[in-house]
PDB file of C-alpha atoms in Angstrom:
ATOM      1  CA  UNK C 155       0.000   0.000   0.000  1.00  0.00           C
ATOM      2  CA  UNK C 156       1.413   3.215  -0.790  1.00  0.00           C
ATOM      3  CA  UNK C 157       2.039   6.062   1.945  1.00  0.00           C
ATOM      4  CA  UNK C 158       0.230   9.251   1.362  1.00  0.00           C
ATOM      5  CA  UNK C 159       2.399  12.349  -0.027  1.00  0.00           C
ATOM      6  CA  UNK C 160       3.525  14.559   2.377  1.00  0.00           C
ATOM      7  CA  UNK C 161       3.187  18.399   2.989  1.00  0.00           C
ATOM      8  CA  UNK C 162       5.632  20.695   3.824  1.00  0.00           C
ATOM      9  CA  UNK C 163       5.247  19.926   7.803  1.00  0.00           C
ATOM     10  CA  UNK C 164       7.577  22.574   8.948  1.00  0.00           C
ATOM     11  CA  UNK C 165       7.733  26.741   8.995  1.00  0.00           C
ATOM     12  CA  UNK C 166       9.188  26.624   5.250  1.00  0.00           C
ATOM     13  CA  UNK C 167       9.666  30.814   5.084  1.00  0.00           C
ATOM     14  CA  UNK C 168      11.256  29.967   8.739  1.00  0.00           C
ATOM     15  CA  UNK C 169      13.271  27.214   7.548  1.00  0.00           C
ATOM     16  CA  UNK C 170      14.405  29.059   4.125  1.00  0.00           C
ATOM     17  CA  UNK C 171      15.588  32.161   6.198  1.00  0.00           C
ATOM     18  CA  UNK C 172      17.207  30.283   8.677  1.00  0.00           C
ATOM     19  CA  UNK C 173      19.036  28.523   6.174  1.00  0.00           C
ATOM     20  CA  UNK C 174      20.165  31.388   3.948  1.00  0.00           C
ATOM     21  CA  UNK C 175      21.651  33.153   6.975  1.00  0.00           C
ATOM     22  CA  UNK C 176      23.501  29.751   8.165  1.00  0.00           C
ATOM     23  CA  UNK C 177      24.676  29.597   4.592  1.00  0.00           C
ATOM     24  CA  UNK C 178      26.039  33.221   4.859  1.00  0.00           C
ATOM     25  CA  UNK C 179      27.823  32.756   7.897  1.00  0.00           C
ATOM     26  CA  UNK C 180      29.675  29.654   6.219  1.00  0.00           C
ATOM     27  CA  UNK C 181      30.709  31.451   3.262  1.00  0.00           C
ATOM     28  CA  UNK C 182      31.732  34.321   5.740  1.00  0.00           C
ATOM     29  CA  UNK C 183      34.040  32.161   7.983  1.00  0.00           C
ATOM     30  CA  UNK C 184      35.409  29.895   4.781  1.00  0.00           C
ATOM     31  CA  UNK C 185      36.497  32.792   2.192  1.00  0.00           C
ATOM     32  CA  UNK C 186      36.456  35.477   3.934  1.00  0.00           C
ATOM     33  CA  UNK C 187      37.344  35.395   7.086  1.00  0.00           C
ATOM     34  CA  UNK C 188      38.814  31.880   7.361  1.00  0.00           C
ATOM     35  CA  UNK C 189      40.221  32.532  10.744  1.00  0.00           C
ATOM     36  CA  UNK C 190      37.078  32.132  12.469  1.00  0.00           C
ATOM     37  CA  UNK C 191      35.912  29.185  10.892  1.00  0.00           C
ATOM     38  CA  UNK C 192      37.465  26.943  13.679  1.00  0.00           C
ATOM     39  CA  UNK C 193      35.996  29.087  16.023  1.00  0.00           C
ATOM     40  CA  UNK C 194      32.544  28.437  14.145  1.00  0.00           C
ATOM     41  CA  UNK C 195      33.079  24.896  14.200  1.00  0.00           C
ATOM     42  CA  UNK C 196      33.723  24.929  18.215  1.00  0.00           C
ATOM     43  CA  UNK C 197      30.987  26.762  18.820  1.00  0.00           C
ATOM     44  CA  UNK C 198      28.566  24.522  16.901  1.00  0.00           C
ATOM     45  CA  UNK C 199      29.895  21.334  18.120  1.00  0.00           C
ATOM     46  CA  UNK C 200      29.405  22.925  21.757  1.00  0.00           C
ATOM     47  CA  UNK C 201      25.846  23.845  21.412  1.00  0.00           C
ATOM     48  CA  UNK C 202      25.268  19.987  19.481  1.00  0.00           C
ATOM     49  CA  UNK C 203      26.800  18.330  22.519  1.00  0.00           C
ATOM     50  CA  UNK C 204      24.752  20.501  25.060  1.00  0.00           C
ATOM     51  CA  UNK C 205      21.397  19.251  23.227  1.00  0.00           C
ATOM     52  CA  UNK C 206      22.765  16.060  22.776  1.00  0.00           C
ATOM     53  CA  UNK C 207      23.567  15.697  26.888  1.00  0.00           C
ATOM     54  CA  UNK C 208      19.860  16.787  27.098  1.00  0.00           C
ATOM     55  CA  UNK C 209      18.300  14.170  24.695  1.00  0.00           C
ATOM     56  CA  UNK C 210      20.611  11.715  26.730  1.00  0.00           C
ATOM     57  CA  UNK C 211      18.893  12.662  29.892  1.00  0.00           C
ATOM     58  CA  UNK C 212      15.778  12.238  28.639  1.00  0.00           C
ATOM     59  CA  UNK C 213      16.680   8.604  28.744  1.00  0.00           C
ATOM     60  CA  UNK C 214      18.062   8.514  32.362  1.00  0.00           C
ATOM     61  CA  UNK C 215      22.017   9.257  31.292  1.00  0.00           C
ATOM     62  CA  UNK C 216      23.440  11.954  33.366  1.00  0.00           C
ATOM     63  CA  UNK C 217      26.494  12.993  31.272  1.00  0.00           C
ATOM     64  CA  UNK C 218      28.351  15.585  32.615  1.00  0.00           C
ATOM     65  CA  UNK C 219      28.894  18.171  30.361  1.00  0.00           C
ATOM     66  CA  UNK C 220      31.918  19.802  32.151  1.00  0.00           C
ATOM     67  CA  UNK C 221      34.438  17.343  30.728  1.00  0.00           C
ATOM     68  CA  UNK C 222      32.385  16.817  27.509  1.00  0.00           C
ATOM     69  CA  UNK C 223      32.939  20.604  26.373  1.00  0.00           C
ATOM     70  CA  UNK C 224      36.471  21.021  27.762  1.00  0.00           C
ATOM     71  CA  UNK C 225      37.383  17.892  25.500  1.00  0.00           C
ATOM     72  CA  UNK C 226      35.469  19.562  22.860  1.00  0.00           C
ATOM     73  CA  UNK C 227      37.121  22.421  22.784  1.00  0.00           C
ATOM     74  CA  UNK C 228      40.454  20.441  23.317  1.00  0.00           C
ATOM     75  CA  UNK C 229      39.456  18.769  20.557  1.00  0.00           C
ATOM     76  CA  UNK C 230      39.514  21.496  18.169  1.00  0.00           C
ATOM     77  CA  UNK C 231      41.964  23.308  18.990  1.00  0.00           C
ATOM     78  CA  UNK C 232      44.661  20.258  18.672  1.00  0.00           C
ATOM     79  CA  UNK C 233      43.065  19.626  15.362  1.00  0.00           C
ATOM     80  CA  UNK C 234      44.113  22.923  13.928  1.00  0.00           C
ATOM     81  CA  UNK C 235      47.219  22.959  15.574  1.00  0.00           C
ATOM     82  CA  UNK C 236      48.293  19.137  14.896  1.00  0.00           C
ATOM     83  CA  UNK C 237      46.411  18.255  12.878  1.00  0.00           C
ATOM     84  CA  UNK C 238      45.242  13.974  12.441  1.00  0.00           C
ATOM     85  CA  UNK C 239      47.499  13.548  15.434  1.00  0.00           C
ATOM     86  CA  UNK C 240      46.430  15.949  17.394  1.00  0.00           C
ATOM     87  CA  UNK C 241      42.890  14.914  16.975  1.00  0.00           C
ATOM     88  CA  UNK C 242      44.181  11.280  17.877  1.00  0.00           C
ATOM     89  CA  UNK C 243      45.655  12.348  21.318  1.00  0.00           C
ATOM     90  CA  UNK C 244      43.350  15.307  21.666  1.00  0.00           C
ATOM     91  CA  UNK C 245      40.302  12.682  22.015  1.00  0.00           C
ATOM     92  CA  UNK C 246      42.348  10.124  23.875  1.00  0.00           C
ATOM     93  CA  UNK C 247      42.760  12.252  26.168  1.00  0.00           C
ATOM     94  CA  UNK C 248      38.871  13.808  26.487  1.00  0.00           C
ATOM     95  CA  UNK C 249      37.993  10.208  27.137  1.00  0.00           C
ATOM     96  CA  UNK C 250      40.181   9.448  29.582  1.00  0.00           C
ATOM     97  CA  UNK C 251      39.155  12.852  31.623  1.00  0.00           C
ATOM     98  CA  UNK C 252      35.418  11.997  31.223  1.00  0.00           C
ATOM     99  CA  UNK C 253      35.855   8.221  32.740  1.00  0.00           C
ATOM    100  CA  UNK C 254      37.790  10.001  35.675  1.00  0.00           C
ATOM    101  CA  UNK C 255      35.279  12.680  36.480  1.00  0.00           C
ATOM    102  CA  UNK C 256      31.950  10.757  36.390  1.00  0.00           C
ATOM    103  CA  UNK C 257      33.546   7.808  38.331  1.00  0.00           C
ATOM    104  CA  UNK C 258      35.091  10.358  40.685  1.00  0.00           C
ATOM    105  CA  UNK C 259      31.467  11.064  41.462  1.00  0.00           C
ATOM    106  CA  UNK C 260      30.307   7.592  41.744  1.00  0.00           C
ATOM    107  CA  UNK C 261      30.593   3.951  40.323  1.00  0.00           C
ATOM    108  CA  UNK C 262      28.633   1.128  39.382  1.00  0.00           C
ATOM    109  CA  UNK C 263      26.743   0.361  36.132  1.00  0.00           C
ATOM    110  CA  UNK C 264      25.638   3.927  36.025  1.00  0.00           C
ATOM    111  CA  UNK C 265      28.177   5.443  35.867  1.00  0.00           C
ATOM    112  CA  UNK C 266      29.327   3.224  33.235  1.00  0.00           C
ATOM    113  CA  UNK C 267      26.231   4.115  31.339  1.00  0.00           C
ATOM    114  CA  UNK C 268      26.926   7.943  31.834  1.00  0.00           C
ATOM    115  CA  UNK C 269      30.412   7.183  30.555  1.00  0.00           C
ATOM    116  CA  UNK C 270      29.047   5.573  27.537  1.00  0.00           C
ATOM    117  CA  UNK C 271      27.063   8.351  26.535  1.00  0.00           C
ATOM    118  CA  UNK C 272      30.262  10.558  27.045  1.00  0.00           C
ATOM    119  CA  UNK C 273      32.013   8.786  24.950  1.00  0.00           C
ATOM    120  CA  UNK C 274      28.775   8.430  22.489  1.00  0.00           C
ATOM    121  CA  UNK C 275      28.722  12.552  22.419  1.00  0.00           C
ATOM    122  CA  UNK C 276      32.431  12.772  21.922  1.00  0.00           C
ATOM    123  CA  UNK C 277      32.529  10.026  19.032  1.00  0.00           C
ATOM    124  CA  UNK C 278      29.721  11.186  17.254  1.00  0.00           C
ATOM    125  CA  UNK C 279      29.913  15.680  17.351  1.00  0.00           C
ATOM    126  CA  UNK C 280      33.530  16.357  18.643  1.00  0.00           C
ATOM    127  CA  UNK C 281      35.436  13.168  16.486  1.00  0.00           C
ATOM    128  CA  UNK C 282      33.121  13.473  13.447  1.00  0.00           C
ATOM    129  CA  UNK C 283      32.843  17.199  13.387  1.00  0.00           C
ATOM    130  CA  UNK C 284      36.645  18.034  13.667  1.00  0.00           C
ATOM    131  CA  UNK C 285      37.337  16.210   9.748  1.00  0.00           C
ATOM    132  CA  UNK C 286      36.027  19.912   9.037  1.00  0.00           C
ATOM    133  CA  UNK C 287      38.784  21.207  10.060  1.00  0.00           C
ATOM    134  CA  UNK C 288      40.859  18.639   8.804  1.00  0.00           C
ATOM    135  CA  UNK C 289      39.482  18.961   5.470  1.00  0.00           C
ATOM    136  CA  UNK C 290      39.993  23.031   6.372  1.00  0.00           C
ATOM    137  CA  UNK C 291      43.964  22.163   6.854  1.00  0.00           C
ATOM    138  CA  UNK C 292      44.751  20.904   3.698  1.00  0.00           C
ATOM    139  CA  UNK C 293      45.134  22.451   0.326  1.00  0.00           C
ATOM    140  CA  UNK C 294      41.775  24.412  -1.138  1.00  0.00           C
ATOM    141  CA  UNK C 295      40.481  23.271   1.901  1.00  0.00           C
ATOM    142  CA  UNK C 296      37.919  26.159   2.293  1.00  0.00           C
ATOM    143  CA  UNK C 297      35.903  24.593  -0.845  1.00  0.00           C
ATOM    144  CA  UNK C 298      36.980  21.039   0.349  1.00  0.00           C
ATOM    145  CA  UNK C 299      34.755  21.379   3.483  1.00  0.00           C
ATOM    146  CA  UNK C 300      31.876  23.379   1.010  1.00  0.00           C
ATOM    147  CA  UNK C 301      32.036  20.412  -1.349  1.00  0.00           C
ATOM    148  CA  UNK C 302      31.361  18.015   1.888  1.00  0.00           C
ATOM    149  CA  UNK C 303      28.689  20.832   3.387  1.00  0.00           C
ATOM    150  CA  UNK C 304      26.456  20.920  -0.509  1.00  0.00           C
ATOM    151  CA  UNK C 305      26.745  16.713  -0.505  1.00  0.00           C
ATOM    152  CA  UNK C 306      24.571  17.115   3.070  1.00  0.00           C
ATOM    153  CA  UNK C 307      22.628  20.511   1.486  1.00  0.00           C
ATOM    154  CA  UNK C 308      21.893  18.919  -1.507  1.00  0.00           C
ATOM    155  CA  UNK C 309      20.490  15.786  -0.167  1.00  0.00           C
ATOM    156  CA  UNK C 310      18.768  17.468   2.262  1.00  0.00           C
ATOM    157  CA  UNK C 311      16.940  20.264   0.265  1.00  0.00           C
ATOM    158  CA  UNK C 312      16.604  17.317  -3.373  1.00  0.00           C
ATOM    159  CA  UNK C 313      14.967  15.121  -1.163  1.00  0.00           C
ATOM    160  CA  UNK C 314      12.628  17.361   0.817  1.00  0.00           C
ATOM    161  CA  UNK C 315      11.597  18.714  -2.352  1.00  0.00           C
ATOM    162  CA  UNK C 316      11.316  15.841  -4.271  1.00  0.00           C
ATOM    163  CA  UNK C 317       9.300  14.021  -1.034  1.00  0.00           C
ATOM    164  CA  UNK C 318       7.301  16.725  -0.968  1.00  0.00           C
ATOM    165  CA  UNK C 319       5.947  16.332  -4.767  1.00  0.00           C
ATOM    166  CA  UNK C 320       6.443  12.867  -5.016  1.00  0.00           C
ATOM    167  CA  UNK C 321       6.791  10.948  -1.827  1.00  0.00           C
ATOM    168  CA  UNK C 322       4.592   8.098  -1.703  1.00  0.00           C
ATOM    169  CA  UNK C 323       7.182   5.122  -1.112  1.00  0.00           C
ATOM    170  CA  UNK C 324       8.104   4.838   2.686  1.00  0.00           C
ATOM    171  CA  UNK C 325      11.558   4.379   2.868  1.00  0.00           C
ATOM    172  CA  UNK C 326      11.848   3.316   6.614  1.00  0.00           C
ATOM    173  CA  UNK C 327       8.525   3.882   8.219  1.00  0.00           C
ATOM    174  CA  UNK C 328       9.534   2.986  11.245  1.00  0.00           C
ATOM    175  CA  UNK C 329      12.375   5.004  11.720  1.00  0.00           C
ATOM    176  CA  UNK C 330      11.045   7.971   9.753  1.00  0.00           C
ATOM    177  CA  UNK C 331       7.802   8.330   8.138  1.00  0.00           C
ATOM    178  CA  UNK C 332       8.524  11.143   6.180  1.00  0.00           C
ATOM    179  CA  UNK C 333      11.446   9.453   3.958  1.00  0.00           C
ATOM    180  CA  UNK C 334      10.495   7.655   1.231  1.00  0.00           C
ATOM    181  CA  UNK C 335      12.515   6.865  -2.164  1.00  0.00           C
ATOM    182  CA  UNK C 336      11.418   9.391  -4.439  1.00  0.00           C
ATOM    183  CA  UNK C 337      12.357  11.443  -1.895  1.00  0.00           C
ATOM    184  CA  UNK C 338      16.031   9.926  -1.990  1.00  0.00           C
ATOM    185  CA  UNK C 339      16.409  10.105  -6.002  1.00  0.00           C
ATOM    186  CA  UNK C 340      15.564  13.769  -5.695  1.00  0.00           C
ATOM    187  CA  UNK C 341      18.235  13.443  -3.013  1.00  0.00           C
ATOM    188  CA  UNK C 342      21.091  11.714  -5.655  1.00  0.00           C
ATOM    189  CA  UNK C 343      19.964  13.999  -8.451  1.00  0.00           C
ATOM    190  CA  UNK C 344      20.695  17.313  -6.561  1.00  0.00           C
ATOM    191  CA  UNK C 345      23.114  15.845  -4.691  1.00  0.00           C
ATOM    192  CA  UNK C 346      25.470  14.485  -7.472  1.00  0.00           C
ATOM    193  CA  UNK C 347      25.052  17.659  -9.214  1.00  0.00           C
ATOM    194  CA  UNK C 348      25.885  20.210  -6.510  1.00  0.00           C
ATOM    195  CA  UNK C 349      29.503  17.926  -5.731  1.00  0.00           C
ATOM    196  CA  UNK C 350      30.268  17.393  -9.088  1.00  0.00           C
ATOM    197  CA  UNK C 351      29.572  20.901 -10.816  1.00  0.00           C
ATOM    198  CA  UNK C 352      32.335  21.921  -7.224  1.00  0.00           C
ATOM    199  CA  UNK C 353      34.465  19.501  -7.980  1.00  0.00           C
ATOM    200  CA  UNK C 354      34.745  20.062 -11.943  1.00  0.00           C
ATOM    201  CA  UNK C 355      34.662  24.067 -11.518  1.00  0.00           C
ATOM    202  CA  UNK C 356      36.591  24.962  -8.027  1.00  0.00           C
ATOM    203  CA  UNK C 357      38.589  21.731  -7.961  1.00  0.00           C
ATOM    204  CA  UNK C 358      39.432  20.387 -11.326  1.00  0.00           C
ATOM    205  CA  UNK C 359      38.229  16.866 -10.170  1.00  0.00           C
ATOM    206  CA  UNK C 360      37.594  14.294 -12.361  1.00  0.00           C
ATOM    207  CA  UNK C 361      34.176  14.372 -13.542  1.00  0.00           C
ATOM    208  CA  UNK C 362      33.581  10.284 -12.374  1.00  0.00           C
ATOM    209  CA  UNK C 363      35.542  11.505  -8.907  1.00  0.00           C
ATOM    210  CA  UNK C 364      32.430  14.019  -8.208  1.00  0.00           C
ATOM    211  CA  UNK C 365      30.197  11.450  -9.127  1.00  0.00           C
ATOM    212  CA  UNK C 366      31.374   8.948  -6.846  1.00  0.00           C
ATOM    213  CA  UNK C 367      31.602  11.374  -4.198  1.00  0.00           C
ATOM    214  CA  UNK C 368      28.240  12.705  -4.387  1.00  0.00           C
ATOM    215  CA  UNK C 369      26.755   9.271  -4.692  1.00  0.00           C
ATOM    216  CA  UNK C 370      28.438   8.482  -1.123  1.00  0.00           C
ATOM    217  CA  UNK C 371      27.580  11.452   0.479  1.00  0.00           C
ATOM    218  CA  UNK C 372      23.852  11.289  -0.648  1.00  0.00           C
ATOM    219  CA  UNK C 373      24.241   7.494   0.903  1.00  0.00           C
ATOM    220  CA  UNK C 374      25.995   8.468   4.007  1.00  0.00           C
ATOM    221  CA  UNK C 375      24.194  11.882   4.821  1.00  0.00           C
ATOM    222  CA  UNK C 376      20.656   9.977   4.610  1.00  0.00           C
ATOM    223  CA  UNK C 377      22.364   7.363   6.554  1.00  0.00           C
ATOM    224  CA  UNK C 378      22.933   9.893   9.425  1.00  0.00           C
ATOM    225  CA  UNK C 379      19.650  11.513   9.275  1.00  0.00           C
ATOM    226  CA  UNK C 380      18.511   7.534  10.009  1.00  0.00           C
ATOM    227  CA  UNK C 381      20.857   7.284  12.661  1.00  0.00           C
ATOM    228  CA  UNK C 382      19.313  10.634  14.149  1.00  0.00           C
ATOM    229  CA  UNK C 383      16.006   9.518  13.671  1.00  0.00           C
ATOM    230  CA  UNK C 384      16.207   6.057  15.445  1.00  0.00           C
ATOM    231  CA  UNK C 385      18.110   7.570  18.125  1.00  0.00           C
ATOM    232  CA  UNK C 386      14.876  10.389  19.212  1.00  0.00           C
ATOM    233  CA  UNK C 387      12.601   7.942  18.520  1.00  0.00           C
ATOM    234  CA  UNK C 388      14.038   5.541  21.293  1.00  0.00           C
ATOM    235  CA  UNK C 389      14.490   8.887  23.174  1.00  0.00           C
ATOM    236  CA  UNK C 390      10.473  10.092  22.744  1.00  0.00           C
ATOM    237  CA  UNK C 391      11.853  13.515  21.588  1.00  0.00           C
ATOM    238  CA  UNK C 392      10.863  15.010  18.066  1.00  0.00           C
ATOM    239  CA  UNK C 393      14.129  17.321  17.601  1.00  0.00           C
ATOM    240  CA  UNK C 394      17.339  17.707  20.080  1.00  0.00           C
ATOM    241  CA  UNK C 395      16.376  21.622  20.204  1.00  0.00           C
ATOM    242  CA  UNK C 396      14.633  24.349  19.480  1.00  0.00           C
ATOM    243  CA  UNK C 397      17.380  27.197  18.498  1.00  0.00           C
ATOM    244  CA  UNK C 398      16.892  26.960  14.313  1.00  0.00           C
ATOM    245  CA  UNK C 399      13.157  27.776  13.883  1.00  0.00           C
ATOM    246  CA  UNK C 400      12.226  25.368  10.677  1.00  0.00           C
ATOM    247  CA  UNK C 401      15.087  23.209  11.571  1.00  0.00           C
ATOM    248  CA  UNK C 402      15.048  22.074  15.014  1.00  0.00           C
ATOM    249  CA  UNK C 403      18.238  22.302  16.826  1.00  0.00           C
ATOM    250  CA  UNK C 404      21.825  22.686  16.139  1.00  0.00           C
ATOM    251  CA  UNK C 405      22.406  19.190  15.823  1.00  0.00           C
ATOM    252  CA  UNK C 406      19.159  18.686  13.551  1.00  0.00           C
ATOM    253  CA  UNK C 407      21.052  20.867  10.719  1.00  0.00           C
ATOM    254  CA  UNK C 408      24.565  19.271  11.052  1.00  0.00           C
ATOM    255  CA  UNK C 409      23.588  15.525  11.771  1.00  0.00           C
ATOM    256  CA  UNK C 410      24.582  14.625   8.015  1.00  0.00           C
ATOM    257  CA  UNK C 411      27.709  17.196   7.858  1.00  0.00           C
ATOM    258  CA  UNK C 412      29.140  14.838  10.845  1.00  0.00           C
ATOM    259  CA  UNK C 413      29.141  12.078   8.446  1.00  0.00           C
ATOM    260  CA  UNK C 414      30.049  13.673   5.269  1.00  0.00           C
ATOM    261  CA  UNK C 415      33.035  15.392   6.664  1.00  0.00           C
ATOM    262  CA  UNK C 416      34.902  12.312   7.324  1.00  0.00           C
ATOM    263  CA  UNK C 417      33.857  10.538   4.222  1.00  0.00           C
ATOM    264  CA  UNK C 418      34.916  13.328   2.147  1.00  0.00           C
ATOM    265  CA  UNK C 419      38.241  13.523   3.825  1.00  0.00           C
ATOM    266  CA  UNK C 420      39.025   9.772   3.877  1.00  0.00           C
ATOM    267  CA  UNK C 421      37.880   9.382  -0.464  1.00  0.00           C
ATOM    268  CA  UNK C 422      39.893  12.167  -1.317  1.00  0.00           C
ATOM    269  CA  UNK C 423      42.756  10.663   0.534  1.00  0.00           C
ATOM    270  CA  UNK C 424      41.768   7.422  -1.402  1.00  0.00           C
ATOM    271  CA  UNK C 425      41.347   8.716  -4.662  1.00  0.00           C
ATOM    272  CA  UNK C 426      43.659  11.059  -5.394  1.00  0.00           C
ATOM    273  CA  UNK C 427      47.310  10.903  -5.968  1.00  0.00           C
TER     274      UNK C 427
END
């Protein structure tokens, strides 16, 4: 039986200025003032842990947050100083902190639940998120981490529209109703085109490189949108916040970026010489 289309089911003028503005401040921090992206990346991987501890402790984790945003921060800052390595230590180290400060407070299988959320909000924001700035580091890396940010755009906005018109083919039902798969070709069509037209103009990428790429990142990015999904469903919360009006929260917008970041990093890597 086939699911009935969906409407818009958000504030679209909302959700259309909201975007445009988060779009400007991107451009702003990557080409123009490129200093403060890293600062823009800290501060929006601080506010998606702080929702994140709060969706947590909707299902009975207490996760501190003290030694979740100091490892954050940490985080960051020895990515754009050092780089992989400094990453690799960086979030050794944030773990390590975290498992000392909750047990400090108590022990038992609660506190090794807390502890695996900790580690669960470090993994999945701080870990993920900091590939922007890894992808920032290297070469044309201002319109390496725009190629990774329009392979999330583009499969969000191609399949919204596209499920919007068209949608009558539940993807995953049970994870999220509103998906369906004409929803995700709208999703490979807008998202193909937006990495490869990058790649070929800005990048001088092989036409089948873009391809590829955007075909991964459409996979990926509606991957993580799942992954979100299933994770506030088992929570009983419809979005981690309420900051982005049209969106949701912080973490909301950037759920696919955390995915596509790395992915973009690691197939360049592969790919190219």
């Amino acid at each position: 039986m086939h699911a009935k289309r969906r409407g818009p089911g958000r504030n679209l003028p909302a959700a259309i200025a909201v975007g445009a503005g988060l779009g400007g401040v991107l451009l702003c921090t990557l080409f123009l003032l490129p200093q403060a992206f890293p600062v823009l990346v800290a501060a929006v991987m601080v506010l998606a842990v702080l929702e994140l501890t709060r969706a947590l402790a909707q299902g009975g984790l207490e996760v501190p947050p003290v030694p979740l945003l100091v490892g954050v921060i940490g985080m960051a800052v020895s990515t754009v100083v050092f780089d992989t390595e400094g990453l690799l230590v960086a979030t050794a180290v944030a773990v390590c902190v975290l498992i000392l400060w909750r047990v400090s407070e108590s022990m038992g299988l609660t506190a090794l639940r807390d502890v695996a959320g900790g580690v669960f909000c470090l993994a999945w924001v701080a870990f993920l998120g900091c590939f922007t700035l890894l992808l920032f580091n290297l070469e044309q890396g201002p319109m390496l981490v725009l190629l990774a940010v329009l392979g999330s755009v583009g499969n969000d906005i191609g399949g919204y529209v596209a499920g919007v018109l068209f949608g009558s083919h539940p993807m995953a039902p049970g994870i999220s109703p509103k998906k369906s798969w004409e929803g995700f070709a709208g999703s490979l069509i807008m998202g193909v085109a937006a990495v490869t037209t990058v790649g070929l103009l800005a990048l001088d990428l092989p036409w089948w490189i873009g391809v590829l790429l955007g075909v991964v990142l459409v996979i990926v990015s509606t991957s993580g949108d799942l992954s979100e999904s299933l994770l506030k469903r088992d929570l009983g919360i419809k979005d981690m916040g309420h900051l982005l009006p049209g969106h949701g929260g912080v973490l909301d917008r950037v759920d696919s970026i955390l995915i596509a970041a790395p992915t973009t990093y690691i197939m360049l890597e592969v790919l190219l010489p």
